[in-house]
Amino acid sequence: MKQYCRYCCFLCTGNGIWCDKQGREIKEGTAKSPNRCHDFAFNPIDAFGENEKEYKPREPKKKQCDGQMSLF
């Protein structure tokens, strides 16, 4: 699953974009792009309110179908 600051429990928006866990202000572009934050806590609701539906991560694809023979 890709991590976005906009789907993190610690992100606060309003007068600015603030991360409570790290205690610093974040740029909007950074909050909307994927990252590898160690303090990430998933929240399905978008902090900016742009995505009306909840975030649902994609299911990983199977490498090989069930019953299919391998060439190697």
CSV table of C-alpha atoms in Angstrom, one decimal:
chain,number,residue,atom,x,y,z
A,1,MET,CA,0.0,0.0,0.0
A,2,LYS,CA,1.3,3.4,-0.9
A,3,GLN,CA,1.4,6.0,1.9
A,4,TYR,CA,0.1,9.5,1.5
A,5,CYS,CA,0.2,12.1,4.2
A,6,ARG,CA,-3.4,13.1,3.2
A,7,TYR,CA,-4.5,9.7,4.5
A,8,CYS,CA,-2.6,9.8,7.8
A,9,CYS,CA,-4.3,10.3,11.2
A,10,PHE,CA,-1.6,12.8,12.3
A,11,LEU,CA,-2.2,15.3,9.5
A,12,CYS,CA,-4.2,18.5,10.3
A,13,THR,CA,-5.4,20.9,7.7
A,14,GLY,CA,-7.1,24.3,7.9
A,15,ASN,CA,-5.0,27.4,8.3
A,16,GLY,CA,-2.0,25.3,7.2
A,17,ILE,CA,-0.9,21.7,6.8
A,18,TRP,CA,0.6,20.4,10.0
A,19,CYS,CA,1.9,17.0,11.1
A,20,ASP,CA,1.2,16.4,14.8
A,21,LYS,CA,3.5,13.4,15.1
A,22,GLN,CA,6.6,15.1,13.6
A,23,GLY,CA,5.7,18.6,14.8
A,24,ARG,CA,6.3,20.4,11.5
A,25,GLU,CA,4.5,22.1,8.7
A,26,ILE,CA,4.2,20.2,5.4
A,27,LYS,CA,3.8,21.6,1.8
A,28,GLU,CA,0.6,20.6,0.0
A,29,GLY,CA,2.5,18.9,-2.8
A,30,THR,CA,4.4,16.7,-0.3
A,31,ALA,CA,1.1,15.7,1.5
A,32,LYS,CA,-0.4,14.6,-1.8
A,33,SER,CA,2.5,12.6,-3.0
A,34,PRO,CA,3.5,9.0,-1.9
A,35,ASN,CA,6.1,8.8,0.9
A,36,ARG,CA,7.8,6.4,3.3
A,37,CYS,CA,7.0,8.0,6.6
A,38,HIS,CA,7.7,5.7,9.6
A,39,ASP,CA,5.0,7.5,11.7
A,40,PHE,CA,2.2,6.8,9.2
A,41,ALA,CA,-1.1,5.7,10.7
A,42,PHE,CA,-3.8,4.9,8.0
A,43,ASN,CA,-7.0,6.9,8.0
A,44,PRO,CA,-9.4,6.2,5.0
A,45,ILE,CA,-10.8,9.7,5.0
A,46,ASP,CA,-9.0,12.3,2.9
A,47,ALA,CA,-7.7,15.3,5.0
A,48,PHE,CA,-8.3,17.7,2.1
A,49,GLY,CA,-11.9,16.6,1.4
A,50,GLU,CA,-11.2,16.1,-2.3
A,51,ASN,CA,-11.9,12.4,-2.4
A,52,GLU,CA,-15.6,11.9,-1.3
A,53,LYS,CA,-15.2,8.1,-1.3
A,54,GLU,CA,-12.9,6.5,1.2
A,55,TYR,CA,-9.5,5.4,0.1
A,56,LYS,CA,-9.3,1.7,-0.8
A,57,PRO,CA,-5.9,0.3,-1.6
A,58,ARG,CA,-5.6,-2.0,-4.6
A,59,GLU,CA,-5.4,-5.7,-4.0
A,60,PRO,CA,-2.0,-7.1,-5.0
A,61,LYS,CA,-2.0,-9.1,-8.3
A,62,LYS,CA,-1.2,-12.8,-8.3
A,63,LYS,CA,2.1,-13.6,-9.9
A,64,GLN,CA,0.7,-16.8,-11.4
A,65,CYS,CA,-2.8,-18.0,-11.8
A,66,ASP,CA,-4.0,-21.1,-9.9
A,67,GLY,CA,-3.3,-24.2,-12.0
A,68,GLN,CA,-1.2,-22.5,-14.6
A,69,MET,CA,2.1,-24.2,-15.5
A,70,SER,CA,5.4,-22.3,-15.2
A,71,LEU,CA,7.8,-22.0,-18.1
A,72,PHE,CA,10.9,-21.9,-15.9
